[in-house]
Short mmCIF file of C-alpha atoms and ligand atoms in Angstrom, two decimals:
data_model
loop_
_atom_site.label_atom_id
_atom_site.label_comp_id
_atom_site.label_asym_id
_atom_site.label_seq_id
_atom_site.Cartn_x
_atom_site.Cartn_y
_atom_site.Cartn_z
CA MET Y 13 37.11 -106.86 -48.43
CA THR Y 14 34.17 -104.51 -47.99
CA LYS Y 15 34.17 -101.59 -45.61
CA SER Y 16 31.77 -103.24 -43.18
CA ASN Y 17 33.79 -106.47 -43.20
CA THR Y 18 36.95 -104.55 -42.40
CA VAL Y 19 35.26 -102.70 -39.55
CA HIS Y 20 33.68 -105.93 -38.26
CA ASP Y 21 37.03 -107.73 -38.28
CA HIS Y 22 38.74 -104.82 -36.60
CA ASN Y 23 36.12 -104.57 -33.85
CA LEU Y 24 36.17 -108.29 -33.20
CA LEU Y 25 39.98 -108.48 -33.08
CA VAL Y 26 40.42 -105.47 -30.81
CA GLY Y 27 37.51 -106.66 -28.63
CA LEU Y 28 39.00 -110.15 -28.16
CA PHE Y 29 42.52 -108.79 -27.72
CA GLY Y 30 41.26 -106.34 -25.05
CA LEU Y 31 39.45 -109.07 -23.12
CA ALA Y 32 42.46 -111.43 -23.24
CA ALA Y 33 45.01 -108.75 -22.38
CA GLY Y 34 42.82 -107.36 -19.57
CA LEU Y 35 42.41 -110.82 -18.08
CA ALA Y 36 46.14 -111.54 -18.37
CA PHE Y 37 46.97 -108.26 -16.64
CA LEU Y 38 44.50 -108.99 -13.87
CA LEU Y 39 45.99 -112.44 -13.25
CA VAL Y 40 49.69 -111.61 -13.63
CA PHE Y 41 49.75 -108.06 -12.24
CA PRO Y 42 46.83 -107.80 -9.78
CA LYS Y 43 48.15 -104.36 -8.77
CA PHE Y 44 47.59 -103.03 -12.31
CA LYS Y 45 43.82 -102.87 -11.97
CA VAL Y 46 43.71 -99.56 -13.81
CA VAL Y 47 45.37 -101.05 -16.91
CA ALA Y 48 43.15 -104.14 -16.83
CA GLY Y 49 40.10 -101.89 -16.44
CA ALA Y 50 41.19 -99.76 -19.40
CA LEU Y 51 41.66 -102.85 -21.56
CA PHE Y 52 38.24 -104.20 -20.59
CA LEU Y 53 36.73 -100.82 -21.43
CA LEU Y 54 38.43 -100.86 -24.84
CA ALA Y 55 37.17 -104.41 -25.44
CA LEU Y 56 33.62 -103.60 -24.41
CA PHE Y 57 33.59 -100.46 -26.54
CA HIS Y 58 34.62 -102.49 -29.60
CA LEU Y 59 32.32 -105.43 -28.96
CA ALA Y 60 29.41 -103.05 -28.39
CA GLY Y 61 30.37 -101.28 -31.65
CA LEU Y 62 30.37 -104.63 -33.42
CA ALA Y 63 26.90 -105.45 -32.12
CA VAL Y 64 25.57 -102.06 -33.25
CA LEU Y 65 27.18 -102.51 -36.68
CA MET Y 66 25.77 -105.97 -37.19
CA VAL Y 67 22.27 -104.89 -36.19
CA SER Y 68 22.40 -101.72 -38.28
CA THR Y 69 23.81 -103.57 -41.33
CA TYR Y 70 20.88 -105.94 -41.07
CA PHE Y 71 18.23 -103.28 -40.73
CA LEU Y 72 19.61 -100.42 -42.83
CA ALA Y 73 18.05 -99.80 -46.20
CA PRO Y 74 20.11 -100.54 -49.34
CA GLU Y 75 22.33 -97.64 -50.43
CA LYS Y 76 20.27 -96.90 -53.55
CA PHE Y 77 17.15 -96.43 -51.40
CA ARG Y 78 19.06 -94.21 -48.96
CA ARG Y 79 20.26 -92.05 -51.87
CA THR Y 80 16.66 -91.66 -53.03
CA LEU Y 81 15.67 -90.52 -49.55
CA THR Y 82 18.42 -87.91 -49.43
CA ARG Y 83 17.93 -86.70 -53.02
CA PHE Y 84 16.79 -83.20 -52.11
CA SER Y 85 19.26 -82.56 -49.33
CA GLY Y 86 22.89 -81.42 -49.34
CA LYS Y 87 23.86 -85.06 -48.97
CA LYS Y 88 23.37 -85.52 -52.69
CA ALA Y 89 26.31 -83.24 -53.39
CA ARG Y 90 28.40 -85.05 -50.79
CA ALA Y 91 27.59 -88.37 -52.47
CA ARG Y 92 29.52 -87.06 -55.47
CA GLU Y 93 32.68 -86.35 -53.52
CA TYR Y 94 35.80 -88.41 -54.26
CA ASP Y 95 36.36 -91.32 -51.93
CA PHE Y 96 39.82 -92.86 -51.73
CA GLY Y 97 38.67 -95.69 -49.55
CA TRP Y 98 40.97 -95.43 -46.55
CA THR Y 99 39.36 -97.82 -44.09
CA TRP Y 100 38.14 -96.83 -40.65
CA GLY Y 101 40.96 -98.85 -39.07
CA ALA Y 102 43.61 -97.17 -41.22
CA MET Y 103 42.27 -93.68 -40.47
CA ASN Y 104 41.73 -94.14 -36.73
CA GLY Y 105 44.39 -96.71 -35.78
CA HIS Y 106 46.89 -94.03 -34.73
CA LEU Y 107 44.42 -92.26 -32.49
CA MET Y 108 43.40 -95.55 -30.87
CA MET Y 109 47.01 -96.56 -30.25
CA ALA Y 110 47.66 -93.09 -28.81
CA GLY Y 111 44.72 -93.61 -26.42
CA VAL Y 112 46.10 -96.99 -25.29
CA LEU Y 113 49.56 -95.46 -24.74
CA PHE Y 114 48.08 -92.59 -22.72
CA LEU Y 115 46.21 -95.11 -20.54
CA PHE Y 116 49.37 -97.15 -19.99
CA ALA Y 117 51.32 -93.99 -19.17
CA LEU Y 118 48.62 -92.92 -16.72
CA ALA Y 119 48.50 -96.33 -15.04
CA LEU Y 120 52.29 -96.41 -14.70
CA GLN Y 121 52.31 -92.89 -13.34
CA LEU Y 122 49.71 -93.78 -10.71
CA GLU Y 123 51.28 -97.09 -9.67
CA PHE Y 124 55.00 -96.44 -10.25
CA GLY Y 125 55.49 -92.69 -10.27
CA TRP Y 126 59.26 -93.15 -9.88
CA LEU Y 127 59.36 -94.82 -13.31
CA TRP Y 128 58.83 -91.38 -14.79
CA PRO Y 129 61.22 -91.75 -17.77
CA VAL Y 130 59.15 -94.72 -18.99
CA TRP Y 131 55.69 -93.21 -18.62
CA PHE Y 132 56.91 -89.87 -19.89
CA LEU Y 133 58.29 -91.57 -23.02
CA LEU Y 134 55.05 -93.50 -23.49
CA ALA Y 135 53.05 -90.27 -23.21
CA LEU Y 136 55.38 -88.59 -25.72
CA LEU Y 137 54.93 -91.47 -28.17
CA GLY Y 138 51.19 -91.10 -27.63
CA VAL Y 139 51.40 -87.42 -28.59
CA ALA Y 140 53.43 -88.31 -31.72
CA LEU Y 141 50.87 -90.94 -32.68
CA MET Y 142 48.04 -88.46 -32.19
CA ALA Y 143 49.78 -85.94 -34.44
CA GLY Y 144 50.36 -88.73 -36.99
CA GLY Y 145 46.67 -89.67 -36.89
CA LEU Y 146 45.66 -86.07 -37.56
CA LEU Y 147 48.24 -85.78 -40.36
CA LEU Y 148 46.95 -88.97 -41.94
CA ARG Y 149 43.47 -87.52 -42.11
CA THR Y 150 44.71 -84.71 -44.35
CA SER Y 151 45.48 -87.36 -47.00
CA LYS Y 152 41.72 -87.70 -47.47
CA ARG Y 153 41.64 -84.26 -49.09
CA PRO Y 154 40.76 -84.49 -52.78
CA ASP Y 155 43.71 -82.22 -53.64
CA PHE Y 156 46.24 -84.33 -51.69
CA ALA Y 157 47.63 -85.84 -54.87
CA CYS Y 158 48.57 -82.53 -56.51
CA LEU Y 159 51.82 -83.76 -57.96
CA PRO Y 160 55.08 -81.83 -57.75
CA MET Y 161 55.49 -79.36 -60.57
CA VAL Y 162 57.76 -81.47 -62.71
CA ASP Y 163 58.07 -81.72 -66.47
CA LEU Y 164 57.03 -85.34 -66.43
CA ILE Y 165 54.91 -85.52 -69.53
CA PRO Y 166 56.62 -83.96 -72.54
CA GLY Y 167 54.20 -85.03 -75.30
CA LYS Y 168 50.56 -84.09 -75.88
CA ALA Y 169 49.35 -87.62 -76.54
CA ASP Y 170 51.41 -89.53 -74.02
CA LEU Y 171 50.62 -92.89 -72.55
CA VAL Y 172 51.23 -92.75 -68.79
CA LEU Y 173 51.30 -95.67 -66.36
CA ASP Y 174 50.01 -95.06 -62.82
CA ALA Y 175 51.65 -98.00 -61.05
CA GLY Y 176 49.73 -98.93 -57.88
CA CYS Y 177 46.86 -96.52 -58.53
CA GLY Y 178 44.64 -97.62 -55.59
CA ALA Y 179 41.40 -95.64 -55.62
CA GLY Y 180 42.90 -93.12 -58.02
CA ARG Y 181 44.28 -90.04 -56.23
CA THR Y 182 47.23 -89.92 -58.63
CA THR Y 183 45.24 -91.17 -61.62
CA LEU Y 184 42.90 -88.17 -61.24
CA ALA Y 185 45.75 -85.68 -60.88
CA ILE Y 186 47.64 -87.00 -63.90
CA SER Y 187 44.59 -87.48 -66.16
CA LYS Y 188 43.54 -83.87 -65.59
CA VAL Y 189 46.79 -82.48 -67.02
CA LEU Y 190 47.23 -84.98 -69.81
CA GLY Y 191 45.73 -83.28 -72.86
CA GLU Y 192 44.98 -85.97 -75.42
CA GLY Y 193 47.00 -88.67 -73.68
CA ARG Y 194 45.79 -91.77 -71.87
CA VAL Y 195 46.51 -93.31 -68.49
CA VAL Y 196 46.83 -96.99 -67.65
CA ALA Y 197 45.86 -97.40 -63.99
CA LEU Y 198 47.49 -100.60 -62.73
CA ASP Y 199 47.00 -102.20 -59.32
CA ARG Y 200 46.54 -105.59 -57.73
CA PHE Y 201 43.41 -104.12 -56.09
CA ASP Y 202 43.87 -106.23 -52.99
CA ALA Y 203 45.12 -103.68 -50.40
CA TYR Y 204 43.45 -104.42 -47.05
CA TYR Y 205 43.53 -100.73 -46.08
CA ILE Y 206 41.46 -99.58 -49.10
CA ASP Y 207 37.75 -100.37 -49.11
CA GLY Y 208 37.06 -103.22 -51.52
CA GLY Y 209 40.70 -103.07 -52.74
CA GLY Y 210 40.08 -99.79 -54.60
CA ARG Y 211 38.84 -100.80 -58.06
CA ALA Y 212 35.18 -99.87 -57.55
CA LEU Y 213 36.17 -96.59 -55.88
CA LEU Y 214 38.59 -95.82 -58.72
CA GLU Y 215 35.81 -96.30 -61.28
CA ARG Y 216 33.48 -94.14 -59.20
CA ASN Y 217 36.06 -91.34 -58.70
CA LEU Y 218 36.89 -91.27 -62.42
CA GLY Y 219 33.19 -91.12 -63.22
CA ILE Y 220 32.70 -88.14 -60.90
CA ALA Y 221 35.65 -86.33 -62.52
CA GLY Y 222 34.38 -87.16 -66.03
CA LEU Y 223 37.68 -88.89 -66.80
CA SER Y 224 36.57 -92.51 -67.27
CA GLY Y 225 37.16 -92.35 -71.04
CA LYS Y 226 40.79 -91.41 -70.54
CA VAL Y 227 41.84 -94.23 -68.26
CA ASP Y 228 42.29 -97.97 -68.83
CA ILE Y 229 42.09 -99.92 -65.61
CA VAL Y 230 44.32 -103.00 -65.48
CA ALA Y 231 44.56 -105.53 -62.64
CA GLY Y 232 48.15 -106.70 -62.35
CA ASP Y 233 51.33 -106.83 -60.32
CA ILE Y 234 54.13 -104.28 -60.60
CA VAL Y 235 56.70 -107.07 -60.58
CA ARG Y 236 55.07 -108.60 -63.71
CA ILE Y 237 53.60 -105.70 -65.68
CA PRO Y 238 51.50 -107.07 -68.55
CA PHE Y 239 52.93 -104.69 -71.20
CA PRO Y 240 55.90 -104.92 -73.58
CA ASP Y 241 59.29 -103.21 -73.15
CA GLY Y 242 59.33 -99.42 -73.64
CA HIS Y 243 55.52 -99.23 -73.82
CA PHE Y 244 54.95 -96.11 -71.69
CA ASP Y 245 56.00 -92.52 -72.31
CA ALA Y 246 55.95 -91.74 -68.57
CA ILE Y 247 55.20 -93.42 -65.25
CA VAL Y 248 53.93 -92.18 -61.88
CA SER Y 249 53.80 -94.19 -58.70
CA THR Y 250 52.96 -92.64 -55.35
CA HIS Y 251 53.19 -94.38 -51.97
CA VAL Y 252 53.59 -97.79 -53.61
CA ILE Y 253 57.20 -98.93 -54.14
CA ASP Y 254 57.88 -98.25 -50.44
CA HIS Y 255 55.06 -100.75 -49.64
CA MET Y 256 56.71 -103.53 -51.67
CA LYS Y 257 58.91 -104.96 -48.90
CA ASP Y 258 61.68 -107.08 -50.48
CA ALA Y 259 60.24 -106.68 -54.02
CA LYS Y 260 61.21 -102.98 -54.27
CA LEU Y 261 64.16 -103.52 -56.60
CA ASN Y 262 62.21 -106.03 -58.73
CA GLY Y 263 59.40 -103.49 -59.03
CA LEU Y 264 61.81 -100.71 -60.05
CA GLN Y 265 63.47 -102.97 -62.64
CA GLU Y 266 60.08 -103.87 -64.11
CA LEU Y 267 59.06 -100.19 -64.28
CA PHE Y 268 62.38 -99.47 -66.00
CA ARG Y 269 61.60 -102.19 -68.55
CA VAL Y 270 58.18 -100.83 -69.56
CA LEU Y 271 59.34 -97.18 -69.75
CA LYS Y 272 60.52 -95.97 -73.14
CA PRO Y 273 64.16 -94.75 -73.37
CA GLY Y 274 64.21 -91.05 -72.47
CA GLY Y 275 60.93 -91.41 -70.53
CA ARG Y 276 60.46 -90.13 -66.97
CA PHE Y 277 59.14 -91.75 -63.84
CA LEU Y 278 57.80 -89.75 -60.88
CA MET Y 279 58.14 -91.83 -57.72
CA VAL Y 280 56.80 -90.67 -54.34
CA VAL Y 281 57.90 -92.65 -51.28
CA TRP Y 282 58.05 -92.42 -47.50
CA VAL Y 283 61.56 -91.77 -46.13
CA PRO Y 284 62.65 -91.33 -42.49
CA GLY Y 285 61.76 -87.79 -41.31
CA LEU Y 286 59.41 -85.83 -39.06
CA ALA Y 287 56.21 -86.52 -41.02
CA THR Y 288 56.89 -90.23 -41.28
CA PHE Y 289 57.92 -90.39 -37.61
CA LEU Y 290 54.53 -88.97 -36.70
CA LEU Y 291 52.84 -91.47 -39.00
CA ALA Y 292 54.86 -94.60 -38.32
CA ASN Y 293 56.60 -93.77 -35.05
CA VAL Y 294 59.74 -95.83 -34.40
CA PHE Y 295 58.95 -97.97 -37.44
CA SER Y 296 59.76 -94.94 -39.62
CA LEU Y 297 63.41 -95.45 -38.66
CA GLY Y 298 63.36 -98.71 -40.65
CA LEU Y 299 62.17 -96.99 -43.85
CA THR Y 300 64.53 -96.85 -46.83
CA SER Y 301 66.48 -93.58 -46.67
CA THR Y 302 66.74 -91.03 -49.47
CA ALA Y 303 70.29 -92.27 -50.09
CA GLY Y 304 68.97 -95.84 -50.19
CA TRP Y 305 66.41 -94.91 -52.87
CA ARG Y 306 69.12 -93.20 -54.91
CA LYS Y 307 71.20 -96.37 -54.81
CA MET Y 308 68.29 -98.68 -55.59
CA THR Y 309 66.95 -96.63 -58.49
CA ALA Y 310 70.47 -96.44 -59.97
CA LYS Y 311 70.76 -100.23 -59.65
CA ALA Y 312 67.50 -100.55 -61.62
CA GLY Y 313 69.07 -98.42 -64.39
CA PHE Y 314 67.49 -94.97 -63.76
CA THR Y 315 69.24 -91.63 -63.57
CA ILE Y 316 67.86 -88.88 -61.30
CA HIS Y 317 66.50 -85.83 -63.11
CA ASP Y 318 65.10 -84.11 -59.99
CA GLU Y 319 64.27 -84.84 -56.36
CA GLY Y 320 62.74 -83.12 -53.33
CA THR Y 321 59.92 -83.37 -50.79
CA PHE Y 322 56.21 -82.60 -50.87
CA ASN Y 323 53.44 -83.34 -48.37
CA GLY Y 324 56.26 -84.52 -46.08
CA MET Y 325 57.22 -87.30 -48.50
CA ALA Y 326 60.15 -87.70 -50.88
CA PHE Y 327 59.75 -87.46 -54.63
CA PHE Y 328 62.19 -88.48 -57.34
CA VAL Y 329 61.88 -87.72 -61.05
CA LEU Y 330 63.80 -90.58 -62.61
CA GLU Y 331 64.81 -90.99 -66.22
CA LYS Y 332 65.55 -94.00 -68.40
CA PRO Y 333 68.67 -93.05 -70.36
CA LEU Y 334 68.39 -93.00 -74.17
C1 SAM Z 28 49.11 -96.62 -50.25
S1 SAM Z 28 48.28 -97.15 -51.69
C2 SAM Z 28 48.59 -95.78 -52.74
C3 SAM Z 28 47.54 -95.67 -53.82
C4 SAM Z 28 47.71 -94.45 -54.74
N1 SAM Z 28 48.95 -94.50 -55.49
C5 SAM Z 28 47.62 -93.19 -53.93
O1 SAM Z 28 48.63 -92.50 -53.73
O2 SAM Z 28 46.51 -92.88 -53.48
C6 SAM Z 28 49.35 -98.41 -52.33
C7 SAM Z 28 48.75 -99.16 -53.53
O3 SAM Z 28 49.76 -99.93 -54.13
C8 SAM Z 28 49.20 -101.16 -54.52
N2 SAM Z 28 50.29 -102.15 -54.62
C9 SAM Z 28 51.20 -102.48 -53.68
N3 SAM Z 28 52.03 -103.42 -54.15
C10 SAM Z 28 51.65 -103.67 -55.42
C11 SAM Z 28 52.13 -104.55 -56.46
N4 SAM Z 28 53.16 -105.35 -56.25
N5 SAM Z 28 51.50 -104.54 -57.64
C12 SAM Z 28 50.43 -103.72 -57.87
N6 SAM Z 28 49.94 -102.87 -56.95
C13 SAM Z 28 50.54 -102.86 -55.73
C14 SAM Z 28 48.21 -101.49 -53.43
O4 SAM Z 28 47.25 -102.42 -53.88
C15 SAM Z 28 47.62 -100.11 -53.15
O5 SAM Z 28 46.51 -99.85 -53.95
#
């Protein structure tokens, strides 16, 4: 899905949802005019945004032409910045939800002041969501994927698998420290929250870093990795296994299979904690705990060489016994 498609879909969905919810509120709770008004405003804002987007997409010059126009300005340098493709919806969803919660809290406070525990809680959740939204934006930094200082890659000419590479934050970090080794960047390239699924951005980011020659890009699924047993000297996988719902253990077992005996696997995952509460709110409570990851990785056959936290997330350096 392209960036503009994602934004179009998002605007249309929120616009229609706002209109429907506003109407429902007006009919069912005529007293809640403030809430209905807020929902209509949200809907209009998104539908107007959609109209502007559609018109501008139609009239705007192709990117190549725009680049030519901006050749002599500072924009040229910016065009060579890494882009990890986090969609507009993914980057701004928290802030939008926080805004909706604040409006609800305000409406409740005005209409039912005595319900203060409810509107106070809603406002607090809004603050947490806002903080989460701001935290999420820091993940756009090019240095976000500085990996923990672990002795992951013992050999000079290692072959490393980046499982679920996305647009390449980890691929860049690992390729830079790899000496003469190579990286296989594997992904399904279908994540809805990464522009275009990530493959084109990965190629572009590697090109900017001058690392294209060091990386083989492979489209594939972590539960069916298209490589033989013990093929990789090391594996990294950041913010991926925790996205795999009920296929987490299958994914870990498959990574175990393709890692050579004695090889190490750096896994970064979300676990319940302050950072993830800010990012995922009450949903963070349903995340697999650190103890849960220990159990699951052991079940897949790994031993734990090291573990800790960085950027608010948990990391494990796992080892396949000899
Ligand atoms: C949150 S992104 C993280 C990308 C990258 N590792 C990073 O830290 O920037 C998760 C990535 O995992 C990929 N992914 C999730 N499940 C997968 C699977 N079963 N097989 C291959 N890739 C998968 C998604 O396509 C997406 O690119």
